[in-house]
PDB file of C-alpha atoms and ligand atoms in Angstrom:
ATOM      1  CA  UNK U 673       0.000   0.000   0.000  1.00 96.00           C
ATOM      2  CA  UNK U 674       1.204   3.497  -0.787  1.00 97.00           C
ATOM      3  CA  UNK U 675       0.179   6.529   1.254  1.00 97.00           C
ATOM      4  CA  UNK U 676       0.996  10.028   0.017  1.00 98.00           C
ATOM      5  CA  UNK U 677       0.498  12.941   2.395  1.00 98.00           C
ATOM      6  CA  UNK U 678       0.365  16.590   1.437  1.00 98.00           C
ATOM      7  CA  UNK U 679       1.250  18.862   4.330  1.00 97.00           C
ATOM      8  CA  UNK U 680       2.236  22.444   5.071  1.00 96.00           C
ATOM      9  CA  UNK U 681       4.087  21.182   8.176  1.00 95.00           C
ATOM     10  CA  UNK U 682       5.941  18.056   6.968  1.00 95.00           C
ATOM     11  CA  UNK U 683       8.372  18.123   9.930  1.00 94.00           C
ATOM     12  CA  UNK U 684       5.508  17.140  12.196  1.00 93.00           C
ATOM     13  CA  UNK U 685       5.101  13.890  10.301  1.00 94.00           C
ATOM     14  CA  UNK U 686       8.612  12.606   9.751  1.00 90.00           C
ATOM     15  CA  UNK U 687       9.681  11.302  13.155  1.00 89.00           C
ATOM     16  CA  UNK U 688       6.551   9.252  13.991  1.00 89.00           C
ATOM     17  CA  UNK U 689       6.811   7.399  10.694  1.00 89.00           C
ATOM     18  CA  UNK U 690      10.313   6.255  11.553  1.00 87.00           C
ATOM     19  CA  UNK U 691       9.131   4.638  14.756  1.00 84.00           C
ATOM     20  CA  UNK U 692       6.021   2.726  15.782  1.00 82.00           C
ATOM     21  CA  UNK U 693       4.081   0.145  13.826  1.00 87.00           C
ATOM     22  CA  UNK U 694       4.294   2.322  10.721  1.00 88.00           C
ATOM     23  CA  UNK U 695       8.056   1.774  10.647  1.00 89.00           C
ATOM     24  CA  UNK U 696       7.478  -1.975  10.785  1.00 89.00           C
ATOM     25  CA  UNK U 697       5.024  -1.792   7.887  1.00 90.00           C
ATOM     26  CA  UNK U 698       7.572   0.193   5.868  1.00 91.00           C
ATOM     27  CA  UNK U 699      10.444  -2.174   6.673  1.00 92.00           C
ATOM     28  CA  UNK U 700       8.391  -5.188   5.654  1.00 93.00           C
ATOM     29  CA  UNK U 701       7.743  -3.481   2.320  1.00 94.00           C
ATOM     30  CA  UNK U 702       4.006  -3.481   3.051  1.00 95.00           C
ATOM     31  CA  UNK U 703       3.569   0.282   3.257  1.00 95.00           C
ATOM     32  CA  UNK U 704       5.262   3.104   1.452  1.00 95.00           C
ATOM     33  CA  UNK U 705       4.667   6.540   2.933  1.00 95.00           C
ATOM     34  CA  UNK U 706       5.662   9.638   1.014  1.00 96.00           C
ATOM     35  CA  UNK U 707       5.369  13.135   2.481  1.00 97.00           C
ATOM     36  CA  UNK U 708       4.979  16.109   0.151  1.00 98.00           C
ATOM     37  CA  UNK U 709       5.790  19.592   1.399  1.00 98.00           C
ATOM     38  CA  UNK U 710       3.044  21.873   0.117  1.00 98.00           C
ATOM     39  CA  UNK U 711       5.467  24.800   0.250  1.00 97.00           C
ATOM     40  CA  UNK U 712       7.377  23.288  -2.722  1.00 98.00           C
ATOM     41  CA  UNK U 713       4.300  24.042  -4.822  1.00 98.00           C
ATOM     42  CA  UNK U 714       3.849  27.548  -3.371  1.00 98.00           C
ATOM     43  CA  UNK U 715       3.346  30.609  -5.554  1.00 98.00           C
ATOM     44  CA  UNK U 716       6.006  33.194  -6.401  1.00 98.00           C
ATOM     45  CA  UNK U 717       9.334  33.899  -4.745  1.00 97.00           C
ATOM     46  CA  UNK U 718       7.866  33.545  -1.279  1.00 97.00           C
ATOM     47  CA  UNK U 719       6.294  30.183  -2.127  1.00 98.00           C
ATOM     48  CA  UNK U 720       2.955  31.417  -0.863  1.00 98.00           C
ATOM     49  CA  UNK U 721       0.502  28.681   0.098  1.00 97.00           C
ATOM     50  CA  UNK U 722      -2.187  30.550   2.050  1.00 97.00           C
ATOM     51  CA  UNK U 723      -4.101  33.790   1.989  1.00 96.00           C
ATOM     52  CA  UNK U 724      -6.791  35.705   3.854  1.00 96.00           C
ATOM     53  CA  UNK U 725     -10.377  34.632   3.321  1.00 95.00           C
ATOM     54  CA  UNK U 726     -12.887  36.350   1.070  1.00 96.00           C
ATOM     55  CA  UNK U 727     -15.630  37.943   3.141  1.00 97.00           C
ATOM     56  CA  UNK U 728     -13.226  38.681   5.974  1.00 96.00           C
ATOM     57  CA  UNK U 729     -12.581  36.832   9.211  1.00 94.00           C
ATOM     58  CA  UNK U 730      -9.594  35.608  11.158  1.00 93.00           C
ATOM     59  CA  UNK U 731      -7.304  32.874   9.927  1.00 92.00           C
ATOM     60  CA  UNK U 732      -5.497  32.042   6.724  1.00 95.00           C
ATOM     61  CA  UNK U 733      -6.847  29.604   4.158  1.00 96.00           C
ATOM     62  CA  UNK U 734      -4.707  27.196   2.133  1.00 97.00           C
ATOM     63  CA  UNK U 735      -4.971  28.233  -1.518  1.00 97.00           C
ATOM     64  CA  UNK U 736      -6.238  25.995  -4.282  1.00 98.00           C
ATOM     65  CA  UNK U 737      -3.358  26.489  -6.728  1.00 98.00           C
ATOM     66  CA  UNK U 738      -0.446  24.977  -4.727  1.00 98.00           C
ATOM     67  CA  UNK U 739      -2.667  22.073  -3.678  1.00 98.00           C
ATOM     68  CA  UNK U 740      -3.935  21.447  -7.202  1.00 98.00           C
ATOM     69  CA  UNK U 741      -0.382  21.536  -8.596  1.00 98.00           C
ATOM     70  CA  UNK U 742       0.680  18.920  -6.074  1.00 98.00           C
ATOM     71  CA  UNK U 743      -2.378  16.702  -6.547  1.00 98.00           C
ATOM     72  CA  UNK U 744      -2.188  16.917 -10.360  1.00 98.00           C
ATOM     73  CA  UNK U 745       1.478  15.861 -10.274  1.00 98.00           C
ATOM     74  CA  UNK U 746       0.674  12.879  -8.053  1.00 98.00           C
ATOM     75  CA  UNK U 747      -2.388  11.845 -10.033  1.00 98.00           C
ATOM     76  CA  UNK U 748      -0.311  11.866 -13.218  1.00 98.00           C
ATOM     77  CA  UNK U 749       1.813   9.099 -11.673  1.00 98.00           C
ATOM     78  CA  UNK U 750      -0.817   6.753 -10.243  1.00 98.00           C
ATOM     79  CA  UNK U 751      -4.494   6.239  -9.642  1.00 98.00           C
ATOM     80  CA  UNK U 752      -5.669   6.987  -6.104  1.00 98.00           C
ATOM     81  CA  UNK U 753      -8.399   4.888  -4.506  1.00 98.00           C
ATOM     82  CA  UNK U 754      -9.217   7.768  -2.182  1.00 98.00           C
ATOM     83  CA  UNK U 755      -8.156  11.380  -1.755  1.00 98.00           C
ATOM     84  CA  UNK U 756      -8.829  12.066   1.902  1.00 98.00           C
ATOM     85  CA  UNK U 757      -9.065  15.452   3.598  1.00 98.00           C
ATOM     86  CA  UNK U 758      -8.509  15.470   7.369  1.00 98.00           C
ATOM     87  CA  UNK U 759     -10.997  17.873   8.921  1.00 97.00           C
ATOM     88  CA  UNK U 760     -12.960  18.137  12.179  1.00 96.00           C
ATOM     89  CA  UNK U 761     -16.232  18.733  10.281  1.00 95.00           C
ATOM     90  CA  UNK U 762     -16.477  15.215   8.877  1.00 97.00           C
ATOM     91  CA  UNK U 763     -17.544  11.722   9.896  1.00 97.00           C
ATOM     92  CA  UNK U 764     -15.378  10.321  12.684  1.00 98.00           C
ATOM     93  CA  UNK U 765     -12.823   7.637  11.899  1.00 98.00           C
ATOM     94  CA  UNK U 766     -13.786   4.187  13.157  1.00 97.00           C
ATOM     95  CA  UNK U 767     -12.364   0.674  12.957  1.00 96.00           C
ATOM     96  CA  UNK U 768     -14.485  -0.243   9.970  1.00 96.00           C
ATOM     97  CA  UNK U 769     -13.201   2.730   7.932  1.00 97.00           C
ATOM     98  CA  UNK U 770      -9.622   1.906   8.974  1.00 97.00           C
ATOM     99  CA  UNK U 771     -10.194  -1.672   7.794  1.00 96.00           C
ATOM    100  CA  UNK U 772     -11.529  -0.606   4.417  1.00 97.00           C
ATOM    101  CA  UNK U 773      -8.668   1.847   3.894  1.00 98.00           C
ATOM    102  CA  UNK U 774      -6.053  -0.772   4.859  1.00 96.00           C
ATOM    103  CA  UNK U 775      -7.096  -2.817   1.831  1.00 96.00           C
ATOM    104  CA  UNK U 776      -6.577   0.014  -0.680  1.00 97.00           C
ATOM    105  CA  UNK U 777      -3.575   0.264  -2.946  1.00 98.00           C
ATOM    106  CA  UNK U 778      -2.973   4.033  -3.077  1.00 98.00           C
ATOM    107  CA  UNK U 779      -4.401   6.722  -0.863  1.00 98.00           C
ATOM    108  CA  UNK U 780      -3.628  10.419  -0.820  1.00 98.00           C
ATOM    109  CA  UNK U 781      -4.132  12.386   2.392  1.00 98.00           C
ATOM    110  CA  UNK U 782      -4.433  16.152   2.473  1.00 98.00           C
ATOM    111  CA  UNK U 783      -3.901  17.868   5.809  1.00 98.00           C
ATOM    112  CA  UNK U 784      -5.289  21.328   6.393  1.00 93.00           C
ATOM    113  CA  UNK U 785      -3.683  24.031   8.456  1.00 84.00           C
ATOM    114  CA  UNK U 786      -4.669  27.476   9.640  1.00 71.00           C
ATOM    115  CA  UNK U 787      -8.329  27.964   8.713  1.00 87.00           C
ATOM    116  CA  UNK U 788      -8.455  24.899   6.440  1.00 92.00           C
ATOM    117  CA  UNK U 789      -8.441  24.771   2.662  1.00 97.00           C
ATOM    118  CA  UNK U 790     -10.306  26.671  -0.032  1.00 97.00           C
ATOM    119  CA  UNK U 791     -13.687  24.899  -0.322  1.00 97.00           C
ATOM    120  CA  UNK U 792     -13.049  24.330  -4.034  1.00 98.00           C
ATOM    121  CA  UNK U 793     -10.244  21.892  -3.153  1.00 98.00           C
ATOM    122  CA  UNK U 794     -12.786  19.779  -1.294  1.00 98.00           C
ATOM    123  CA  UNK U 795     -15.334  20.017  -4.101  1.00 98.00           C
ATOM    124  CA  UNK U 796     -12.825  19.313  -6.863  1.00 97.00           C
ATOM    125  CA  UNK U 797     -10.420  16.687  -5.559  1.00 98.00           C
ATOM    126  CA  UNK U 798     -11.447  15.160  -2.255  1.00 98.00           C
ATOM    127  CA  UNK U 799     -13.284  11.814  -2.312  1.00 98.00           C
ATOM    128  CA  UNK U 800     -13.516  11.282   1.451  1.00 98.00           C
ATOM    129  CA  UNK U 801     -13.382  13.562   4.513  1.00 98.00           C
ATOM    130  CA  UNK U 802     -12.372  12.176   7.878  1.00 98.00           C
ATOM    131  CA  UNK U 803     -12.269  13.594  11.405  1.00 98.00           C
ATOM    132  CA  UNK U 804     -10.532  11.831  14.292  1.00 98.00           C
ATOM    133  CA  UNK U 805     -12.895  13.251  16.889  1.00 98.00           C
ATOM    134  CA  UNK U 806     -15.081  16.150  17.912  1.00 97.00           C
ATOM    135  CA  UNK U 807     -12.360  18.607  18.818  1.00 96.00           C
ATOM    136  CA  UNK U 808     -10.293  20.996  16.745  1.00 95.00           C
ATOM    137  CA  UNK U 809      -6.572  20.443  16.261  1.00 96.00           C
ATOM    138  CA  UNK U 810      -4.287  23.100  14.896  1.00 93.00           C
ATOM    139  CA  UNK U 811      -3.689  21.134  11.724  1.00 95.00           C
ATOM    140  CA  UNK U 812      -4.540  17.808  10.161  1.00 97.00           C
ATOM    141  CA  UNK U 813      -1.068  16.288  10.585  1.00 97.00           C
ATOM    142  CA  UNK U 814      -1.635  14.664  13.968  1.00 97.00           C
ATOM    143  CA  UNK U 815      -5.024  13.455  12.757  1.00 98.00           C
ATOM    144  CA  UNK U 816      -3.355  11.898   9.693  1.00 98.00           C
ATOM    145  CA  UNK U 817      -0.818  10.187  11.970  1.00 96.00           C
ATOM    146  CA  UNK U 818      -3.586   8.691  14.082  1.00 97.00           C
ATOM    147  CA  UNK U 819      -5.400   7.420  11.017  1.00 98.00           C
ATOM    148  CA  UNK U 820      -2.248   6.030   9.395  1.00 96.00           C
ATOM    149  CA  UNK U 821      -1.344   4.130  12.560  1.00 94.00           C
ATOM    150  CA  UNK U 822      -4.857   2.654  12.706  1.00 96.00           C
ATOM    151  CA  UNK U 823      -4.596   1.649   9.034  1.00 96.00           C
ATOM    152  CA  UNK U 824      -0.990   0.374   9.011  1.00 94.00           C
ATOM    153  CA  UNK U 825      -1.481  -2.259  11.682  1.00 93.00           C
ATOM    154  CA  UNK U 826      -4.386  -3.706   9.699  1.00 95.00           C
ATOM    155  CA  UNK U 827      -2.438  -4.141   6.449  1.00 94.00           C
ATOM    156  CA  UNK U 828      -2.233  -7.909   5.969  1.00 91.00           C
ATOM    157  CA  UNK U 829       1.176  -9.132   7.171  1.00 92.00           C
ATOM    158  CA  UNK U 830       2.160  -6.143   9.346  1.00 91.00           C
ATOM    159  CA  UNK U 831       1.209  -7.733  12.668  1.00 88.00           C
ATOM    160  CA  UNK U 832       2.754 -11.159  13.178  1.00 79.00           C
ATOM    161  CA  UNK U 833      -0.239 -12.740  14.883  1.00 72.00           C
ATOM    162  CA  UNK U 834      -3.460 -11.770  13.080  1.00 70.00           C
ATOM    163  CA  UNK U 835      -5.476 -13.383  15.907  1.00 70.00           C
ATOM    164  CA  UNK U 836      -4.611 -10.423  18.108  1.00 69.00           C
ATOM    165  CA  UNK U 837      -6.358  -8.151  15.588  1.00 73.00           C
ATOM    166  CA  UNK U 838      -9.502 -10.262  15.559  1.00 66.00           C
ATOM    167  CA  UNK U 839      -9.671 -10.318  19.361  1.00 64.00           C
ATOM    168  CA  UNK U 840      -9.013  -6.716  20.136  1.00 68.00           C
ATOM    169  CA  UNK U 841     -11.244  -3.748  20.897  1.00 61.00           C
ATOM    170  CA  UNK U 842     -13.657  -2.610  18.208  1.00 60.00           C
ATOM    171  CA  UNK U 843     -13.434  -5.908  16.368  1.00 58.00           C
ATOM    172  CA  UNK U 844     -16.268  -7.295  14.286  1.00 53.00           C
ATOM    173  CA  UNK U 845     -18.713  -7.802  17.187  1.00 55.00           C
ATOM    174  CA  UNK U 846     -18.212  -4.133  17.975  1.00 63.00           C
ATOM    175  CA  UNK U 847     -17.350  -4.867  21.614  1.00 69.00           C
ATOM    176  CA  UNK U 848     -14.463  -3.434  23.558  1.00 80.00           C
ATOM    177  CA  UNK U 849     -11.641  -5.741  24.594  1.00 89.00           C
ATOM    178  CA  UNK U 850     -11.873  -7.999  27.653  1.00 95.00           C
ATOM    179  CA  UNK U 851      -9.658  -7.281  30.715  1.00 96.00           C
ATOM    180  CA  UNK U 852      -6.174  -8.829  30.596  1.00 96.00           C
ATOM    181  CA  UNK U 853      -3.803  -9.917  33.382  1.00 97.00           C
ATOM    182  CA  UNK U 854      -0.215 -11.155  33.608  1.00 97.00           C
ATOM    183  CA  UNK U 855       2.197 -12.192  36.390  1.00 96.00           C
ATOM    184  CA  UNK U 856       2.268 -11.823  39.360  1.00 96.00           C
ATOM    185  CA  UNK U 857      -1.044 -13.543  40.157  1.00 96.00           C
ATOM    186  CA  UNK U 858      -1.181 -11.622  43.478  1.00 96.00           C
ATOM    187  CA  UNK U 859      -0.158  -7.988  43.816  1.00 97.00           C
ATOM    188  CA  UNK U 860      -0.857  -5.919  46.960  1.00 98.00           C
ATOM    189  CA  UNK U 861      -3.863  -8.079  47.635  1.00 97.00           C
ATOM    190  CA  UNK U 862      -5.233  -7.726  44.127  1.00 97.00           C
ATOM    191  CA  UNK U 863      -5.912 -11.075  42.503  1.00 97.00           C
ATOM    192  CA  UNK U 864      -6.577 -12.400  39.019  1.00 97.00           C
ATOM    193  CA  UNK U 865     -10.037 -13.852  38.188  1.00 97.00           C
ATOM    194  CA  UNK U 866      -9.884 -17.563  38.994  1.00 97.00           C
ATOM    195  CA  UNK U 867     -11.421 -18.651  35.714  1.00 97.00           C
ATOM    196  CA  UNK U 868      -8.302 -17.423  33.866  1.00 98.00           C
ATOM    197  CA  UNK U 869      -6.154 -19.865  35.869  1.00 97.00           C
ATOM    198  CA  UNK U 870      -8.583 -22.761  35.409  1.00 97.00           C
ATOM    199  CA  UNK U 871      -7.190 -23.978  32.106  1.00 97.00           C
ATOM    200  CA  UNK U 872     -10.792 -24.434  30.928  1.00 98.00           C
ATOM    201  CA  UNK U 873     -10.682 -22.789  27.505  1.00 98.00           C
ATOM    202  CA  UNK U 874     -14.443 -22.851  27.015  1.00 97.00           C
ATOM    203  CA  UNK U 875     -15.091 -21.079  30.316  1.00 98.00           C
ATOM    204  CA  UNK U 876     -12.267 -18.605  29.670  1.00 97.00           C
ATOM    205  CA  UNK U 877     -13.701 -17.712  26.240  1.00 96.00           C
ATOM    206  CA  UNK U 878     -17.177 -17.276  27.735  1.00 97.00           C
ATOM    207  CA  UNK U 879     -15.848 -15.085  30.574  1.00 97.00           C
ATOM    208  CA  UNK U 880     -13.934 -12.902  28.123  1.00 96.00           C
ATOM    209  CA  UNK U 881     -16.965 -12.478  25.922  1.00 96.00           C
ATOM    210  CA  UNK U 882     -19.180 -11.540  28.881  1.00 96.00           C
ATOM    211  CA  UNK U 883     -16.606  -9.049  30.200  1.00 95.00           C
ATOM    212  CA  UNK U 884     -16.119  -7.471  26.753  1.00 93.00           C
ATOM    213  CA  UNK U 885     -19.871  -6.956  26.416  1.00 93.00           C
ATOM    214  CA  UNK U 886     -20.127  -5.624  29.980  1.00 93.00           C
ATOM    215  CA  UNK U 887     -17.342  -3.108  29.290  1.00 91.00           C
ATOM    216  CA  UNK U 888     -18.989  -2.040  26.074  1.00 85.00           C
ATOM    217  CA  UNK U 889     -22.271  -1.384  27.901  1.00 84.00           C
ATOM    218  CA  UNK U 890     -20.432   0.684  30.534  1.00 83.00           C
ATOM    219  CA  UNK U 891     -18.734   2.730  27.832  1.00 81.00           C
ATOM    220  CA  UNK U 892     -21.995   3.572  26.057  1.00 77.00           C
TER     221      UNK U 892
HETATM  222  N1  ADE I 399      -7.918  18.950  11.681  1.00 79.53           N
HETATM  223  C1  ADE I 399      -8.169  19.710  12.772  1.00 79.53           C
HETATM  224  N2  ADE I 399      -8.881  19.057  13.685  1.00 79.53           N
HETATM  225  C2  ADE I 399      -9.101  17.801  13.168  1.00 79.53           C
HETATM  226  C3  ADE I 399      -9.783  16.653  13.626  1.00 79.53           C
HETATM  227  N3  ADE I 399     -10.413  16.628  14.811  1.00 79.53           N
HETATM  228  N4  ADE I 399      -9.821  15.574  12.822  1.00 79.53           N
HETATM  229  C4  ADE I 399      -9.211  15.595  11.626  1.00 79.53           C
HETATM  230  N5  ADE I 399      -8.548  16.646  11.136  1.00 79.53           N
HETATM  231  C5  ADE I 399      -8.487  17.748  11.891  1.00 79.53           C
END
């Protein structure tokens, strides 16, 4: 899978991609992540990428021309399954969307900054808009990082034991994950549920299912 990201603050993105699960996906040759500095496509000697908004109001808006130059250049090289704009005024990312995206071949992510992008960019190029939650970040970079981490670990082959993906929170039954324990069995008087030490796999599975559903109800 190839992920291209267009950003006005590319420095924010570089370090996280060289660590974490995303690094593993890259090293295994399962994900290629390419960051494009929007400033390279800026206008004039000052490489301008943003301007004040028509109608007045605080905040700068990313201009359509630098973005369109960058997107046109990328689209000339490959077909994108999705061109995604990270924005707080969109549907919130969930596990199902991350799953779908992890199966795509090429995605292009556009991160906004300042007061966002010229609306015509969204109308003209963007095929999907994604928020990571109902709060406003200063730019879309951190949101893109969150989404890319959620996607990368789902790319077939990235995580050694695919069972751990099927079992974890927000899996296909939509329940949160069951509680987990490790050694020591006793710590400051706190014990581990006896069923987990019973060796009875049927009872353990049932207990985990019940606990996962109970947690999900509490979180509602
Ligand atoms: N850009 C700013 N805030 C955001 C959010 N909550 N989700 C995605 N992109 C954003």
